[in-house]
Short mmCIF file of C-alpha atoms in Angstrom, two decimals:
data_model
loop_
_atom_site.label_atom_id
_atom_site.label_comp_id
_atom_site.label_asym_id
_atom_site.label_seq_id
_atom_site.Cartn_x
_atom_site.Cartn_y
_atom_site.Cartn_z
CA MET A 25 76.31 -89.28 -20.65
CA LEU A 26 75.50 -86.67 -23.25
CA ALA A 27 75.45 -89.09 -26.20
CA PRO A 28 72.52 -91.21 -24.90
CA ALA A 29 70.49 -88.05 -24.29
CA ILE A 30 71.17 -86.86 -27.84
CA ARG A 31 70.17 -90.26 -29.23
CA LEU A 32 66.98 -90.18 -27.17
CA TYR A 33 66.05 -86.77 -28.57
CA ARG A 34 66.86 -87.85 -32.13
CA HIS A 35 64.78 -91.03 -31.86
CA SER A 36 61.87 -89.19 -30.26
CA PHE A 37 61.54 -86.95 -33.33
CA SER A 38 62.13 -89.64 -35.96
CA GLY A 39 59.56 -91.43 -38.09
CA LEU A 40 57.03 -88.59 -38.36
CA SER A 41 55.71 -87.55 -41.77
CA ARG A 42 56.49 -84.24 -43.48
CA ASP A 43 52.89 -83.12 -43.14
CA ILE A 44 53.02 -83.55 -39.36
CA TRP A 45 55.98 -81.15 -39.30
CA LEU A 46 54.12 -78.66 -41.50
CA LEU A 47 50.99 -78.84 -39.33
CA SER A 48 53.26 -78.19 -36.36
CA LEU A 49 54.73 -75.13 -38.09
CA VAL A 50 51.25 -73.73 -38.65
CA MET A 51 50.47 -74.21 -34.97
CA LEU A 52 53.76 -72.59 -33.94
CA VAL A 53 53.03 -69.40 -35.89
CA ASN A 54 49.43 -69.26 -34.70
CA ARG A 55 50.20 -69.87 -31.02
CA ALA A 56 53.12 -67.43 -30.95
CA GLY A 57 50.38 -64.81 -31.01
CA THR A 58 48.56 -66.19 -27.97
CA MET A 59 48.27 -62.89 -26.15
CA VAL A 60 44.60 -62.02 -25.74
CA ILE A 61 43.20 -65.03 -23.86
CA PRO A 62 45.87 -65.32 -21.10
CA PHE A 63 45.30 -61.66 -20.18
CA LEU A 64 41.59 -61.38 -20.98
CA THR A 65 40.37 -61.57 -17.37
CA ILE A 66 42.93 -58.95 -16.30
CA TYR A 67 41.99 -56.77 -19.31
CA LEU A 68 38.29 -57.01 -18.51
CA THR A 69 38.61 -56.33 -14.77
CA GLY A 70 41.30 -53.65 -15.20
CA GLN A 71 40.80 -51.83 -18.50
CA LYS A 72 37.06 -52.38 -18.88
CA GLY A 73 36.11 -52.20 -15.19
CA PHE A 74 34.23 -55.52 -15.13
CA ARG A 75 33.56 -57.25 -11.83
CA LEU A 76 35.05 -60.72 -11.31
CA GLU A 77 31.65 -62.30 -11.89
CA GLU A 78 31.20 -60.37 -15.14
CA ALA A 79 34.65 -61.41 -16.33
CA GLY A 80 33.60 -64.97 -15.52
CA TRP A 81 30.51 -64.58 -17.72
CA VAL A 82 32.68 -63.44 -20.61
CA MET A 83 35.04 -66.39 -20.19
CA SER A 84 32.08 -68.73 -19.98
CA SER A 85 30.76 -67.24 -23.22
CA PHE A 86 34.14 -67.97 -24.73
CA GLY A 87 33.81 -71.54 -23.50
CA LEU A 88 30.28 -71.88 -24.89
CA GLY A 89 31.49 -70.71 -28.27
CA SER A 90 34.34 -73.20 -28.03
CA VAL A 91 31.86 -76.04 -27.53
CA LEU A 92 29.82 -74.96 -30.54
CA GLY A 93 32.95 -74.40 -32.62
CA ALA A 94 34.33 -77.83 -31.77
CA PHE A 95 31.00 -79.46 -32.64
CA ILE A 96 30.65 -77.59 -35.93
CA GLY A 97 34.32 -78.08 -36.77
CA GLY A 98 34.08 -81.83 -36.21
CA LYS A 99 30.95 -82.17 -38.34
CA LEU A 100 32.38 -80.02 -41.13
CA THR A 101 35.65 -81.95 -41.09
CA ASP A 102 33.83 -85.23 -41.72
CA ARG A 103 31.66 -83.56 -44.36
CA ILE A 104 34.06 -81.35 -46.38
CA GLY A 105 37.51 -82.32 -45.07
CA TYR A 106 40.04 -80.90 -42.67
CA TYR A 107 41.70 -78.54 -45.18
CA PRO A 108 39.04 -75.83 -45.73
CA VAL A 109 37.97 -75.94 -42.08
CA GLN A 110 41.48 -75.12 -40.87
CA PHE A 111 42.15 -72.40 -43.44
CA TRP A 112 38.91 -70.47 -42.96
CA SER A 113 38.96 -70.83 -39.19
CA LEU A 114 42.39 -69.18 -39.06
CA THR A 115 41.46 -66.44 -41.52
CA LEU A 116 38.11 -65.47 -40.01
CA GLY A 117 39.49 -65.83 -36.49
CA GLY A 118 42.08 -63.15 -37.30
CA PHE A 119 39.35 -60.68 -38.23
CA CYS A 120 37.50 -61.50 -35.01
CA PHE A 121 40.56 -60.71 -32.88
CA LEU A 122 40.93 -57.37 -34.65
CA GLY A 123 37.32 -56.46 -33.90
CA LEU A 124 37.25 -57.59 -30.27
CA GLN A 125 39.25 -54.58 -29.04
CA PHE A 126 36.43 -52.23 -30.05
CA VAL A 127 33.71 -54.05 -28.08
CA ASN A 128 32.29 -52.45 -24.91
CA GLY A 129 29.76 -53.62 -22.34
CA VAL A 130 29.29 -56.99 -20.70
CA ALA A 131 26.58 -58.29 -23.04
CA ALA A 132 28.40 -57.18 -26.18
CA MET A 133 31.69 -58.65 -24.94
CA CYS A 134 29.99 -61.96 -24.16
CA ALA A 135 28.51 -62.06 -27.67
CA ALA A 136 31.80 -61.11 -29.34
CA THR A 137 33.87 -63.68 -27.47
CA PHE A 138 31.24 -66.31 -28.25
CA VAL A 139 31.54 -65.63 -32.00
CA LEU A 140 35.34 -65.49 -31.80
CA SER A 141 35.71 -68.81 -30.02
CA THR A 142 33.12 -70.51 -32.26
CA ILE A 143 35.16 -69.64 -35.32
CA ALA A 144 38.60 -70.14 -33.78
CA ASP A 145 37.86 -73.50 -32.15
CA ALA A 146 36.42 -75.05 -35.30
CA PHE A 147 40.11 -75.31 -36.20
CA ARG A 148 41.00 -77.76 -33.45
CA PRO A 149 39.08 -80.95 -34.45
CA ALA A 150 40.08 -80.36 -38.07
CA ASN A 151 43.73 -80.06 -37.10
CA GLN A 152 43.58 -83.13 -34.86
CA THR A 153 41.92 -85.13 -37.63
CA ALA A 154 44.73 -84.09 -39.98
CA VAL A 155 47.33 -85.20 -37.42
CA ALA A 156 45.64 -88.59 -37.07
CA PHE A 157 45.40 -88.96 -40.87
CA HIS A 158 49.10 -88.24 -41.40
CA SER A 159 50.39 -90.47 -38.58
CA ARG A 160 50.58 -94.19 -37.85
CA PRO A 161 48.94 -95.84 -34.83
CA GLU A 162 52.36 -96.65 -33.36
CA ASN A 163 53.62 -93.04 -33.49
CA ARG A 164 50.32 -91.17 -33.17
CA SER A 165 50.95 -90.08 -29.58
CA ARG A 166 54.28 -88.57 -30.62
CA ALA A 167 52.63 -86.88 -33.61
CA PHE A 168 50.17 -85.19 -31.28
CA ALA A 169 53.04 -84.42 -28.90
CA LEU A 170 54.98 -82.71 -31.71
CA VAL A 171 52.02 -80.50 -32.57
CA ARG A 172 51.62 -79.73 -28.88
CA LEU A 173 55.34 -78.92 -28.72
CA ALA A 174 54.78 -76.34 -31.45
CA VAL A 175 51.75 -75.00 -29.60
CA ASN A 176 53.68 -74.66 -26.37
CA LEU A 177 56.79 -73.25 -28.03
CA GLY A 178 54.58 -70.51 -29.40
CA PHE A 179 52.68 -70.26 -26.15
CA SER A 180 55.92 -69.89 -24.18
CA ALA A 181 56.74 -66.79 -26.22
CA GLY A 182 53.24 -65.36 -26.66
CA PRO A 183 52.30 -64.55 -23.05
CA VAL A 184 55.72 -63.05 -22.29
CA MET A 185 55.54 -60.82 -25.35
CA GLY A 186 51.91 -60.12 -24.53
CA GLY A 187 52.77 -58.99 -21.02
CA LEU A 188 55.53 -56.73 -22.32
CA ILE A 189 53.34 -55.32 -25.09
CA ALA A 190 50.44 -54.67 -22.71
CA HIS A 191 52.77 -52.88 -20.30
CA ALA A 192 54.64 -50.85 -22.92
CA ALA A 193 52.11 -50.13 -25.67
CA GLY A 194 48.66 -50.95 -24.29
CA TYR A 195 46.27 -53.86 -24.42
CA GLN A 196 44.86 -52.93 -27.83
CA TRP A 197 48.06 -54.12 -29.50
CA LEU A 198 47.53 -57.62 -28.13
CA PHE A 199 44.49 -57.96 -30.37
CA VAL A 200 46.42 -56.73 -33.42
CA VAL A 201 49.36 -59.11 -32.96
CA ASP A 202 47.05 -62.06 -32.23
CA ALA A 203 45.19 -61.34 -35.47
CA LEU A 204 48.40 -61.06 -37.51
CA THR A 205 49.60 -64.48 -36.35
CA CYS A 206 46.25 -66.00 -37.39
CA PHE A 207 46.68 -64.53 -40.87
CA GLY A 208 50.30 -65.70 -41.01
CA ALA A 209 49.37 -69.25 -40.01
CA ALA A 210 46.60 -69.32 -42.64
CA LEU A 211 49.06 -68.19 -45.31
CA ILE A 212 51.64 -70.85 -44.39
CA PHE A 213 48.92 -73.51 -44.32
CA ARG A 214 47.71 -72.50 -47.78
CA LEU A 215 51.19 -72.39 -49.32
CA CYS A 216 52.84 -75.41 -47.70
CA ILE A 217 50.17 -78.09 -47.18
CA SER A 218 48.72 -79.74 -50.26
CA PRO A 219 44.92 -79.80 -50.55
CA LYS A 220 45.17 -82.94 -52.72
CA LYS A 221 45.91 -85.15 -49.72
CA ALA A 222 42.95 -83.65 -47.91
CA ILE A 223 40.77 -84.55 -50.89
CA ARG A 224 42.07 -88.14 -50.72
CA HIS A 225 41.20 -88.16 -47.02
CA SER A 226 37.60 -87.22 -47.84
CA GLU A 227 37.43 -89.92 -50.53
CA ASP A 228 38.86 -92.57 -48.18
CA VAL A 229 36.18 -92.20 -45.51
CA GLN A 230 32.92 -92.67 -47.41
CA GLU A 231 31.97 -95.70 -45.30
CA LYS A 232 30.33 -94.58 -42.06
CA GLY A 233 31.44 -95.99 -38.73
CA LEU A 234 29.93 -95.86 -35.24
CA SER A 235 28.65 -92.44 -34.17
CA PRO A 236 30.54 -91.10 -31.14
CA TRP A 237 27.19 -90.32 -29.50
CA LYS A 238 26.42 -94.07 -29.47
CA ASP A 239 29.84 -95.08 -28.16
CA GLY A 240 29.28 -95.52 -24.42
CA HIS A 241 32.91 -96.27 -23.61
CA PHE A 242 34.07 -93.12 -25.35
CA LEU A 243 31.42 -90.93 -23.70
CA ARG A 244 32.45 -92.15 -20.24
CA PHE A 245 36.04 -91.34 -21.13
CA ILE A 246 34.98 -87.83 -22.18
CA LEU A 247 33.12 -87.31 -18.89
CA PHE A 248 36.26 -88.01 -16.86
CA ILE A 249 38.42 -85.94 -19.20
CA THR A 250 36.01 -83.02 -18.69
CA LEU A 251 36.37 -83.21 -14.91
CA GLY A 252 40.15 -83.08 -15.19
CA ALA A 253 39.92 -80.27 -17.73
CA MET A 254 37.82 -78.18 -15.33
CA ALA A 255 40.74 -78.27 -12.91
CA PHE A 256 43.43 -77.73 -15.53
CA MET A 257 41.67 -74.78 -17.19
CA GLN A 258 42.06 -72.62 -14.07
CA PHE A 259 45.56 -72.17 -15.44
CA MET A 260 44.08 -70.07 -18.25
CA ASN A 261 41.67 -67.76 -16.42
CA THR A 262 41.54 -67.86 -12.60
CA LEU A 263 45.21 -68.38 -11.79
CA PRO A 264 46.39 -65.12 -13.45
CA ILE A 265 44.12 -63.19 -11.07
CA PHE A 266 45.36 -65.26 -8.12
CA TRP A 267 49.00 -64.55 -9.01
CA LYS A 268 48.22 -60.84 -9.33
CA THR A 269 46.11 -60.38 -6.19
CA SER A 270 47.76 -62.86 -3.80
CA TYR A 271 51.38 -62.64 -4.93
CA GLY A 272 51.40 -59.15 -6.46
CA PHE A 273 52.79 -60.43 -9.75
CA SER A 274 52.93 -58.05 -12.71
CA GLU A 275 51.66 -59.00 -16.16
CA ALA A 276 55.25 -59.70 -17.22
CA GLN A 277 55.82 -61.99 -14.21
CA ILE A 278 52.56 -63.85 -14.91
CA GLY A 279 53.68 -64.26 -18.51
CA ALA A 280 57.06 -65.57 -17.37
CA LEU A 281 55.42 -68.15 -15.09
CA THR A 282 53.21 -69.26 -17.97
CA THR A 283 56.32 -69.51 -20.12
CA LEU A 284 57.81 -72.01 -17.66
CA ASN A 285 54.98 -74.38 -18.60
CA GLY A 286 55.83 -74.06 -22.27
CA LEU A 287 59.57 -74.45 -21.78
CA ILE A 288 59.18 -77.68 -19.80
CA ILE A 289 56.91 -79.10 -22.48
CA VAL A 290 59.23 -78.05 -25.30
CA SER A 291 62.25 -79.66 -23.65
CA MET A 292 60.66 -82.83 -22.24
CA GLU A 293 57.37 -83.88 -23.85
CA MET A 294 58.67 -85.60 -26.99
CA PRO A 295 61.34 -87.71 -25.19
CA LEU A 296 58.82 -88.53 -22.47
CA ALA A 297 56.23 -89.68 -25.02
CA TYR A 298 58.87 -91.75 -26.82
CA LEU A 299 59.98 -93.46 -23.59
CA ILE A 300 56.54 -94.44 -22.32
CA GLU A 301 54.35 -94.88 -25.42
CA ARG A 302 55.05 -98.64 -25.60
CA LYS A 303 55.46 -99.33 -21.87
CA LEU A 304 52.02 -98.35 -20.58
CA THR A 305 48.54 -98.23 -22.05
CA LYS A 306 47.26 -94.82 -23.09
CA LEU A 307 44.53 -94.88 -20.43
CA ALA A 308 47.07 -95.63 -17.69
CA ILE A 309 49.26 -92.73 -18.81
CA ILE A 310 46.26 -90.38 -18.94
CA GLY A 311 45.16 -91.43 -15.46
CA ILE A 312 48.63 -90.83 -14.00
CA GLY A 313 48.76 -87.43 -15.68
CA THR A 314 45.47 -86.42 -14.10
CA ILE A 315 46.82 -87.45 -10.69
CA PHE A 316 49.55 -84.86 -11.19
CA TYR A 317 46.86 -82.20 -11.73
CA GLY A 318 45.56 -83.02 -8.27
CA VAL A 319 49.04 -82.92 -6.74
CA ALA A 320 49.54 -79.46 -8.25
CA TYR A 321 46.35 -78.01 -6.78
CA PHE A 322 46.76 -79.63 -3.38
CA THR A 323 50.27 -78.13 -3.31
CA LEU A 324 48.80 -74.73 -4.13
CA SER A 325 46.20 -75.01 -1.38
CA GLY A 326 48.62 -76.30 1.26
CA LEU A 327 51.59 -74.04 0.49
CA SER A 328 49.77 -71.11 -1.05
CA TYR A 329 52.03 -68.31 0.16
CA TRP A 330 55.44 -69.99 0.06
CA ALA A 331 57.69 -68.11 -2.37
CA PHE A 332 58.46 -71.17 -4.53
CA THR A 333 54.89 -72.49 -4.63
CA PRO A 334 54.03 -70.97 -8.05
CA ILE A 335 57.04 -72.71 -9.61
CA LEU A 336 56.33 -76.01 -7.85
CA PHE A 337 52.68 -75.82 -8.89
CA MET A 338 53.62 -75.18 -12.52
CA ILE A 339 56.04 -78.13 -12.57
CA PHE A 340 53.42 -80.59 -11.26
CA LEU A 341 50.68 -79.23 -13.55
CA THR A 342 52.97 -79.42 -16.57
CA ILE A 343 53.98 -83.03 -15.85
CA GLY A 344 50.28 -83.88 -15.73
CA GLU A 345 49.66 -82.06 -18.98
CA MET A 346 52.51 -83.85 -20.78
CA LEU A 347 51.20 -87.23 -19.67
CA CYS A 348 47.52 -86.55 -20.22
CA MET A 349 46.98 -84.46 -23.32
CA PRO A 350 48.93 -86.05 -26.20
CA PHE A 351 47.88 -89.54 -25.15
CA ALA A 352 44.25 -88.51 -24.68
CA SER A 353 44.22 -87.05 -28.20
CA ALA A 354 45.79 -90.19 -29.63
CA TYR A 355 43.42 -92.42 -27.65
CA THR A 356 40.44 -90.50 -29.03
CA ALA A 357 41.73 -90.85 -32.60
CA ASP A 358 42.29 -94.58 -32.05
CA GLN A 359 38.67 -95.09 -30.97
CA ALA A 360 37.19 -93.54 -34.11
CA HIS A 361 36.43 -94.98 -37.50
CA PRO A 362 38.18 -92.67 -40.02
CA SER A 363 34.81 -91.49 -41.35
CA ARG A 364 33.81 -90.27 -37.87
CA ARG A 365 37.19 -89.04 -36.66
CA GLY A 366 36.31 -85.38 -37.03
CA GLN A 367 33.29 -85.84 -34.77
CA TYR A 368 35.27 -87.84 -32.21
CA MET A 369 37.97 -85.18 -32.13
CA GLY A 370 35.25 -82.53 -31.97
CA ILE A 371 33.70 -84.10 -28.88
CA TYR A 372 37.12 -84.45 -27.29
CA THR A 373 37.72 -80.75 -27.96
CA MET A 374 34.27 -80.00 -26.54
CA ALA A 375 35.34 -81.53 -23.22
CA TYR A 376 37.89 -78.76 -22.76
CA SER A 377 35.48 -76.17 -24.11
CA ALA A 378 32.80 -77.30 -21.66
CA ALA A 379 35.35 -76.86 -18.89
CA LEU A 380 35.72 -73.25 -20.06
CA ILE A 381 31.95 -72.76 -19.76
CA ILE A 382 31.52 -74.25 -16.32
CA GLY A 383 34.89 -73.40 -14.86
CA PRO A 384 35.29 -69.60 -15.03
CA SER A 385 31.91 -68.58 -13.63
CA LEU A 386 31.96 -71.12 -10.79
CA SER A 387 35.64 -70.66 -9.97
CA LEU A 388 35.63 -66.86 -9.98
CA TRP A 389 32.40 -66.84 -7.95
CA THR A 390 33.93 -69.31 -5.47
CA ALA A 391 37.08 -67.20 -5.22
CA GLN A 392 35.07 -64.03 -4.66
CA VAL A 393 32.78 -65.53 -1.99
CA TYR A 394 34.98 -68.11 -0.23
CA GLY A 395 38.52 -67.27 -1.31
CA PHE A 396 41.05 -69.02 -3.49
CA ILE A 397 42.17 -71.77 -1.10
CA PRO A 398 38.80 -73.62 -1.05
CA LEU A 399 38.80 -73.34 -4.84
CA TRP A 400 42.16 -75.11 -5.10
CA PHE A 401 40.91 -77.93 -2.84
CA ILE A 402 37.90 -78.35 -5.15
CA CYS A 403 40.20 -78.51 -8.19
CA GLY A 404 42.33 -81.14 -6.48
CA GLY A 405 39.21 -83.18 -5.74
CA LEU A 406 38.00 -82.96 -9.34
CA SER A 407 41.40 -84.20 -10.51
CA ALA A 408 41.26 -87.16 -8.12
CA VAL A 409 37.78 -88.17 -9.33
CA SER A 410 38.88 -87.82 -12.96
CA ALA A 411 41.98 -89.98 -12.42
CA ALA A 412 40.02 -92.67 -10.58
CA GLY A 413 37.40 -92.80 -13.33
CA ILE A 414 39.96 -93.11 -16.11
CA LEU A 415 41.91 -95.83 -14.31
CA LEU A 416 38.71 -97.76 -13.56
CA LEU A 417 37.71 -97.38 -17.20
CA LYS A 418 41.02 -99.00 -18.11
CA ARG A 419 40.37 -101.97 -15.83
CA SER A 420 36.76 -102.54 -16.87
CA THR A 421 37.07 -102.22 -20.64
CA ALA A 422 38.52 -104.72 -23.08
CA ALA A 423 40.74 -103.48 -25.87
CA ARG A 424 38.86 -102.53 -28.97
CA THR A 425 39.97 -103.02 -32.55
CA VAL A 426 39.24 -100.16 -34.91
CA MET A 427 39.82 -99.69 -38.59
CA GLU A 428 43.00 -97.69 -39.21
CA ALA A 429 43.75 -95.62 -42.30
CA PRO A 430 47.28 -95.80 -43.73
CA VAL A 431 49.64 -92.89 -43.17
CA ARG A 432 50.03 -90.40 -46.01
#
């Protein structure tokens, strides 16, 4: 019984290049310092005295910067390569986290978070382009899953440590530790990943392919991904306040609940991706994952004050995330000509960033005026529309053949 499980785990991690493992290590170090964003709404409403609406404006500013950062990062990746974009995004992002703790006032905080997220999120399309470059089409979903495993392994530790640090030493230390992990990740990236391969990547993609802005199929896909992301992103900003106000959870308890998400992903995502990557199309898997988002929010709205509801919600949401996100990243990379992959990955990243713009202000306003339960019904509805759109897109679209670059 144990031997087949061990073989499954071994096979799920096999066949990936050394550079994929190194990119995952960089992400692990960086995300282990994820302490500021999960507690930012609590920090703003508690330590800074912001109203819920004002905290929503700050989070929307963060989302707006994320959109711009993803756009700029994608363009720069196709122009100068993924290597310098990742290194400088990590380095400058660390300085931004250090400075954010000294910002006061709603307008200044909105401006500061905008700059921070613009710089920090330029990293994401560059990193995703690097993952696509160093993977094969047949194992690309698992390559993205491995990087996500590193992200979530770090993320499972970061919020717990963040909650303990905020409680024991004060919120200002969250900014310091987050900055230090950015610097550490930049150092590892510089020392361990060769810039020569990145130069070869830039030389290999001189021929220009179809612009993502002219790819109607891809833009429809992004629309439906954005709707699902608007529901999922409540996990990052609105749900911590809900857990605190409706359940009376402490920062440490909120961090522990967030950690459950990371632990499930760390233990299950790679074997799950290995088992299903050849059995279903990527669009089918993404659609099923988005359905699980809806199940999670409808559970939260129907059983909102049952003691085990937070755990049940997190399990359903995490299953949806494991099915949706690595396969959506791989699907996006598959659609792009190598010369445009940075822009495709940038637009994909922008979908989640756009959800951060629209989501916090509307969701926190809805929660303040109508309460949390109507908000969870809306999130469930968005998930259902997203899933239906993706599954219909699968039925109505023929498979497309794209030029693939060889793995390095």
